[in-house]
Coordinates of C-alpha atoms and ligand atoms in Angstrom, one line a residue:
M1110 CA 130.9 140.2 152.6
T1111 CA 132.7 140.6 149.3
R1112 CA 131.4 142.8 146.6
H1113 CA 131.1 141.8 143.0
N1114 CA 129.9 143.6 139.9
V1115 CA 126.4 143.5 138.5
F1116 CA 125.9 145.0 135.1
Y1117 CA 123.0 147.3 134.3
N1118 CA 122.3 150.6 132.6
S1119 CA 119.2 152.6 131.9
E1120 CA 118.7 150.9 128.5
F1121 CA 117.5 147.9 130.4
V1122 CA 114.3 149.8 131.2
S1123 CA 114.1 152.0 128.1
S1124 CA 111.2 150.4 126.2
D1125 CA 107.9 152.3 126.5
F1126 CA 106.2 148.9 127.2
A1127 CA 106.1 148.7 131.0
F1128 CA 106.2 145.2 132.4
D1129 CA 108.2 143.5 135.2
T1130 CA 110.7 142.3 132.6
T1131 CA 111.3 145.8 131.3
R1132 CA 111.2 147.6 134.7
K1133 CA 112.3 145.5 137.7
S1134 CA 116.0 145.8 136.9
G1135 CA 115.7 149.6 137.4
A1136 CA 114.1 149.1 140.8
L1137 CA 116.8 146.6 141.8
A1138 CA 119.6 148.8 140.6
A1139 CA 118.2 151.7 142.6
A1140 CA 118.0 149.5 145.7
L1141 CA 121.6 148.4 145.2
G1142 CA 122.7 152.0 145.2
D1143 CA 121.8 152.2 148.9
D1144 CA 123.8 149.2 150.1
S1145 CA 127.2 147.7 149.8
S1146 CA 126.4 144.3 148.5
A1147 CA 127.3 144.8 144.8
T1148 CA 128.6 147.4 142.5
V1149 CA 126.4 148.4 139.6
V1150 CA 128.6 148.7 136.4
D1151 CA 127.5 150.0 133.0
P1152 CA 128.0 147.4 130.3
G1153 CA 127.5 149.9 127.5
H1154 CA 130.8 149.4 125.6
F1155 CA 129.9 145.8 125.0
T1156 CA 126.8 146.8 123.0
E1157 CA 128.4 146.5 119.5
R1158 CA 130.0 143.1 120.3
T1159 CA 126.6 141.9 121.6
S1160 CA 124.7 143.1 118.5
E1161 CA 127.2 141.2 116.3
I1162 CA 126.5 138.0 118.3
I1163 CA 122.7 138.5 118.1
D1164 CA 123.1 138.9 114.3
R1165 CA 124.9 135.6 114.2
L1166 CA 122.6 133.6 116.5
H1167 CA 119.1 134.9 115.5
G1168 CA 117.6 134.8 112.1
P1169 CA 118.0 137.9 110.0
E1170 CA 114.3 138.3 109.3
Y1171 CA 113.5 138.2 113.0
V1172 CA 116.3 140.6 114.0
L1173 CA 115.2 143.1 111.4
A1174 CA 111.6 142.8 112.6
V1175 CA 112.7 143.5 116.3
R1176 CA 114.8 146.5 115.1
T1177 CA 112.2 148.0 112.8
G1178 CA 108.9 146.9 114.3
T1179 CA 107.8 145.3 111.0
P1180 CA 106.2 142.8 110.6
S1181 CA 104.6 143.5 113.9
A1182 CA 103.6 139.8 114.5
L1183 CA 107.3 138.9 114.5
A1184 CA 108.5 142.1 116.3
E1185 CA 106.0 141.5 119.1
S1186 CA 106.3 137.7 119.2
Q1187 CA 107.7 137.9 122.7
G1188 CA 104.4 139.4 123.9
F1189 CA 105.3 143.1 124.2
E1190 CA 104.0 146.0 122.2
W1191 CA 106.8 147.3 119.9
D1192 CA 108.2 150.8 120.2
P1193 CA 111.5 152.2 118.9
K1194 CA 113.3 151.6 122.2
L1195 CA 112.3 148.0 122.4
P1196 CA 115.3 146.7 120.4
T1197 CA 117.6 148.9 122.6
M1198 CA 116.0 147.4 125.7
A1199 CA 116.2 143.8 124.4
T1200 CA 119.8 144.2 123.3
A1201 CA 120.9 145.7 126.6
H1202 CA 119.7 142.6 128.6
S1203 CA 122.1 140.5 126.4
T1204 CA 124.8 143.1 126.6
G1205 CA 124.9 142.9 130.4
L1206 CA 125.6 139.2 130.2
V1207 CA 128.3 139.6 127.6
A1208 CA 130.0 142.2 129.9
A1209 CA 129.7 139.8 132.8
V1210 CA 131.2 136.9 130.8
S1211 CA 134.1 139.1 129.8
E1212 CA 134.6 140.0 133.5
V1213 CA 134.8 136.4 134.8
L1214 CA 136.8 135.0 131.9
T1215 CA 139.4 137.8 131.6
S1216 CA 139.9 139.1 135.2
T1217 CA 140.4 137.6 138.6
S1218 CA 136.6 138.0 139.4
R1219 CA 135.0 134.6 139.8
V1220 CA 131.4 135.9 139.9
A1221 CA 129.5 138.6 138.0
G1222 CA 125.9 139.3 137.6
S1223 CA 123.7 141.1 135.1
L1224 CA 120.2 142.5 135.9
S1225 CA 118.9 140.8 132.8
S1226 CA 115.6 139.0 132.2
G1227 CA 113.5 138.0 129.2
L1228 CA 116.1 135.6 127.8
H1229 CA 115.5 131.8 127.8
H1230 CA 112.4 131.3 125.7
A1231 CA 113.6 133.2 122.7
R1232 CA 114.3 131.1 119.6
R1233 CA 116.4 131.7 116.6
D1234 CA 113.5 133.0 114.5
R1235 CA 111.1 134.4 117.0
G1236 CA 110.5 135.6 120.5
A1237 CA 108.3 133.9 123.1
G1238 CA 107.2 134.3 126.7
Y1239 CA 108.5 137.9 127.2
C1240 CA 111.9 136.9 125.8
T1241 CA 113.1 138.8 122.7
F1242 CA 116.8 137.8 122.3
N1243 CA 118.3 134.8 124.0
G1244 CA 120.9 136.4 126.1
L1245 CA 122.0 133.1 127.6
A1246 CA 122.8 131.7 124.2
V1247 CA 124.4 135.0 123.3
A1248 CA 126.6 134.8 126.5
A1249 CA 127.5 131.2 125.8
T1250 CA 128.5 132.1 122.3
D1251 CA 130.7 135.0 123.6
A1252 CA 132.3 132.6 126.1
L1253 CA 133.1 130.1 123.3
D1254 CA 134.5 133.0 121.3
R1255 CA 136.8 133.7 124.2
G1256 CA 138.1 130.2 124.4
A1257 CA 135.7 128.5 126.8
E1258 CA 135.1 124.8 125.8
R1259 CA 132.5 123.7 128.2
I1260 CA 129.6 125.7 129.6
L1261 CA 126.8 124.8 132.1
V1262 CA 123.5 126.6 131.8
L1263 CA 121.8 126.2 135.2
D1264 CA 118.2 127.3 134.7
F1265 CA 116.2 127.5 137.9
D1266 CA 113.6 129.9 136.5
A1267 CA 110.1 128.6 137.0
H1268 CA 109.7 128.0 133.3
C1269 CA 111.7 125.6 131.2
G1270 CA 114.5 126.9 129.0
G1271 CA 113.6 125.2 125.8
G1272 CA 114.7 128.3 123.8
T1273 CA 118.2 128.2 125.1
R1274 CA 118.5 124.5 124.5
S1275 CA 117.3 125.0 120.9
M1276 CA 120.0 127.6 120.3
T1277 CA 123.1 125.9 121.8
S1278 CA 125.0 122.8 121.0
S1279 CA 125.0 119.8 123.5
N1280 CA 128.6 119.3 122.6
E1281 CA 129.6 122.5 124.3
V1282 CA 126.7 123.5 126.5
V1283 CA 125.2 121.2 129.3
Q1284 CA 121.8 122.4 130.4
I1285 CA 120.3 121.5 133.8
D1286 CA 116.8 122.9 134.4
V1287 CA 114.5 122.7 137.5
S1288 CA 111.1 124.2 136.6
T1289 CA 107.8 124.5 138.4
V1290 CA 105.8 125.3 135.2
K1291 CA 105.9 123.1 132.0
F1292 CA 106.0 126.1 129.6
D1293 CA 108.8 125.7 127.0
S1294 CA 109.8 122.2 128.1
W1295 CA 112.5 120.4 126.1
E1296 CA 113.7 116.8 125.7
P1297 CA 117.1 116.1 127.2
S1298 CA 119.1 114.5 124.3
A1299 CA 122.5 114.3 126.1
A1300 CA 123.2 112.2 129.2
Q1301 CA 124.4 115.2 131.2
D1302 CA 121.3 117.3 130.5
S1303 CA 118.4 117.2 132.8
L1304 CA 115.0 118.7 133.2
T1305 CA 113.1 118.3 136.5
Y1306 CA 109.5 119.4 137.2
S1307 CA 109.3 120.5 140.8
G1308 CA 106.9 122.2 143.2
P1309 CA 106.8 123.8 146.6
G1310 CA 106.8 120.4 148.5
S1311 CA 110.0 119.0 146.9
Y1312 CA 111.7 122.2 145.7
I1313 CA 114.9 122.2 147.8
D1314 CA 115.4 118.4 147.4
D1315 CA 115.0 118.8 143.6
I1316 CA 117.6 121.7 143.6
A1317 CA 120.0 119.5 145.6
T1318 CA 119.6 116.6 143.2
A1319 CA 120.1 119.0 140.2
L1320 CA 123.3 120.4 141.8
Q1321 CA 124.6 116.8 142.5
H1322 CA 123.9 116.0 138.9
A1323 CA 125.8 119.1 137.8
G1324 CA 128.7 118.2 140.0
R1325 CA 128.9 114.8 138.4
A1326 CA 128.9 116.4 134.9
G1327 CA 132.5 117.5 135.4
T1328 CA 134.1 120.9 135.4
F1329 CA 133.0 123.9 133.3
D1330 CA 134.8 126.9 132.0
L1331 CA 131.7 128.9 132.8
V1332 CA 128.3 128.5 134.6
L1333 CA 125.5 130.7 133.3
Y1334 CA 122.9 130.7 136.1
N1335 CA 119.4 131.8 135.2
A1336 CA 118.2 132.7 138.7
G1337 CA 114.5 133.2 138.1
M1338 CA 112.5 134.1 141.2
D1339 CA 109.2 133.1 139.6
P1340 CA 109.0 129.8 141.5
A1341 CA 107.6 132.3 144.1
N1342 CA 104.7 132.7 141.7
S1343 CA 104.2 128.9 141.9
G1344 CA 104.1 128.9 145.7
V1345 CA 107.8 128.3 146.5
S1346 CA 108.6 130.3 149.6
K1347 CA 111.1 133.1 149.9
A1348 CA 112.9 131.1 152.5
D1349 CA 113.3 128.2 150.1
L1350 CA 114.4 130.5 147.3
N1351 CA 117.0 132.0 149.7
V1352 CA 118.2 128.4 150.6
R1353 CA 118.4 127.7 146.8
E1354 CA 120.6 130.7 146.2
Q1355 CA 122.9 129.8 149.1
M1356 CA 123.2 126.3 147.7
V1357 CA 124.1 127.4 144.2
A1358 CA 126.6 130.0 145.5
E1359 CA 128.2 127.4 147.8
W1360 CA 128.2 124.7 145.0
A1361 CA 130.1 127.2 142.7
A1362 CA 132.5 128.4 145.4
E1363 CA 133.5 124.9 146.5
R1364 CA 134.4 124.1 142.9
G1365 CA 136.1 127.5 142.2
Q1366 CA 133.5 127.7 139.4
R1367 CA 133.2 130.9 137.4
V1368 CA 129.6 132.1 137.4
V1369 CA 127.6 134.7 135.5
Y1370 CA 124.0 135.1 136.8
A1371 CA 121.0 136.7 135.3
L1372 CA 117.8 137.7 137.2
A1373 CA 115.4 135.9 134.8
G1374 CA 111.7 135.6 135.7
G1375 CA 109.9 136.9 138.7
Y1376 CA 106.6 138.8 138.6
T1377 CA 104.5 141.1 140.6
G1378 CA 100.9 140.2 141.3
G1379 CA 99.2 137.6 143.4
G1380 CA 100.3 139.5 146.6
I1381 CA 103.9 140.1 145.3
T1382 CA 104.7 143.8 145.1
M1383 CA 107.7 145.4 143.2
E1384 CA 109.3 145.8 146.6
D1385 CA 108.9 142.1 147.3
L1386 CA 110.2 141.2 143.9
V1387 CA 113.3 143.4 144.4
A1388 CA 113.9 141.6 147.7
L1389 CA 113.6 138.2 146.1
H1390 CA 116.2 139.0 143.4
H1391 CA 118.4 140.6 146.1
L1392 CA 118.7 137.1 147.5
T1393 CA 120.8 136.0 144.5
I1394 CA 123.1 139.0 144.8
D1395 CA 123.5 138.5 148.6
A1396 CA 124.3 134.8 148.2
F1397 CA 127.1 135.4 145.8
C1398 CA 128.4 138.3 147.8
D1399 CA 128.8 135.9 150.7
E1400 CA 130.5 133.3 148.6
T1401 CA 132.9 135.2 146.4
E1402 CA 135.5 135.5 149.1
R1403 CA 135.8 131.7 149.5
Ligands
ZN2594 ZN1 110.0 132.2 134.1

């Protein structure tokens, strides 16, 4: 088993508003402290760089609202109650991804993760679906700034990544999405893009087809993998989610593909405890630990 770095600091869980998106990364980081699968690294020194990219990508009125809490309808458009630490929390989830992009594009590490969620539904001028700033679009922009020319967003969160597609250019960013819920759906406009609706009965077949499609789309300077575990909330089994993570990690390893992954969705309730949720997200980390040595 080969270790890789996963980025996280206490700012990820700093908002007063307690919800899986603003708390689960802390529980997972604590669990990682006890084993040897990954090293938790503080991305804090990328905060300023990240804030600058957020200022470029998101509308000024929206960014100001998130930072000040006013107007509240805009500041709380992601569905959270605003408090002064909410902008810190939201920025941190993008900062972890920027740190991970820096790591895989400027070092010998092929894989890095960030314990980030609440990303892919955010639009330029508003939040949506628990997503405040679009950290995937932020990470893609940072990669382009660093000289990447072609990026794949692989979005296997249960929900569609329409926010990310709306904030990135099809000329530079290919998006391949397998979803079990139609929220935030988007219309593929480029031949290489795809959006597949799946469910427990066909999930692994649909993931395999999506990865074949990604393989035919050529090579990428970076893959941003939105590794949501919320298909579990749609009835996809933990065993199938484990197979999915092994498939993605193997697909990337076979191609020597640089990967940055984010936790993305995954929720307690309906019989899923925080301990269960941590175990689900751990599948992603373990799969990439197994594959980084290839
Ligand atoms: Zn989701």
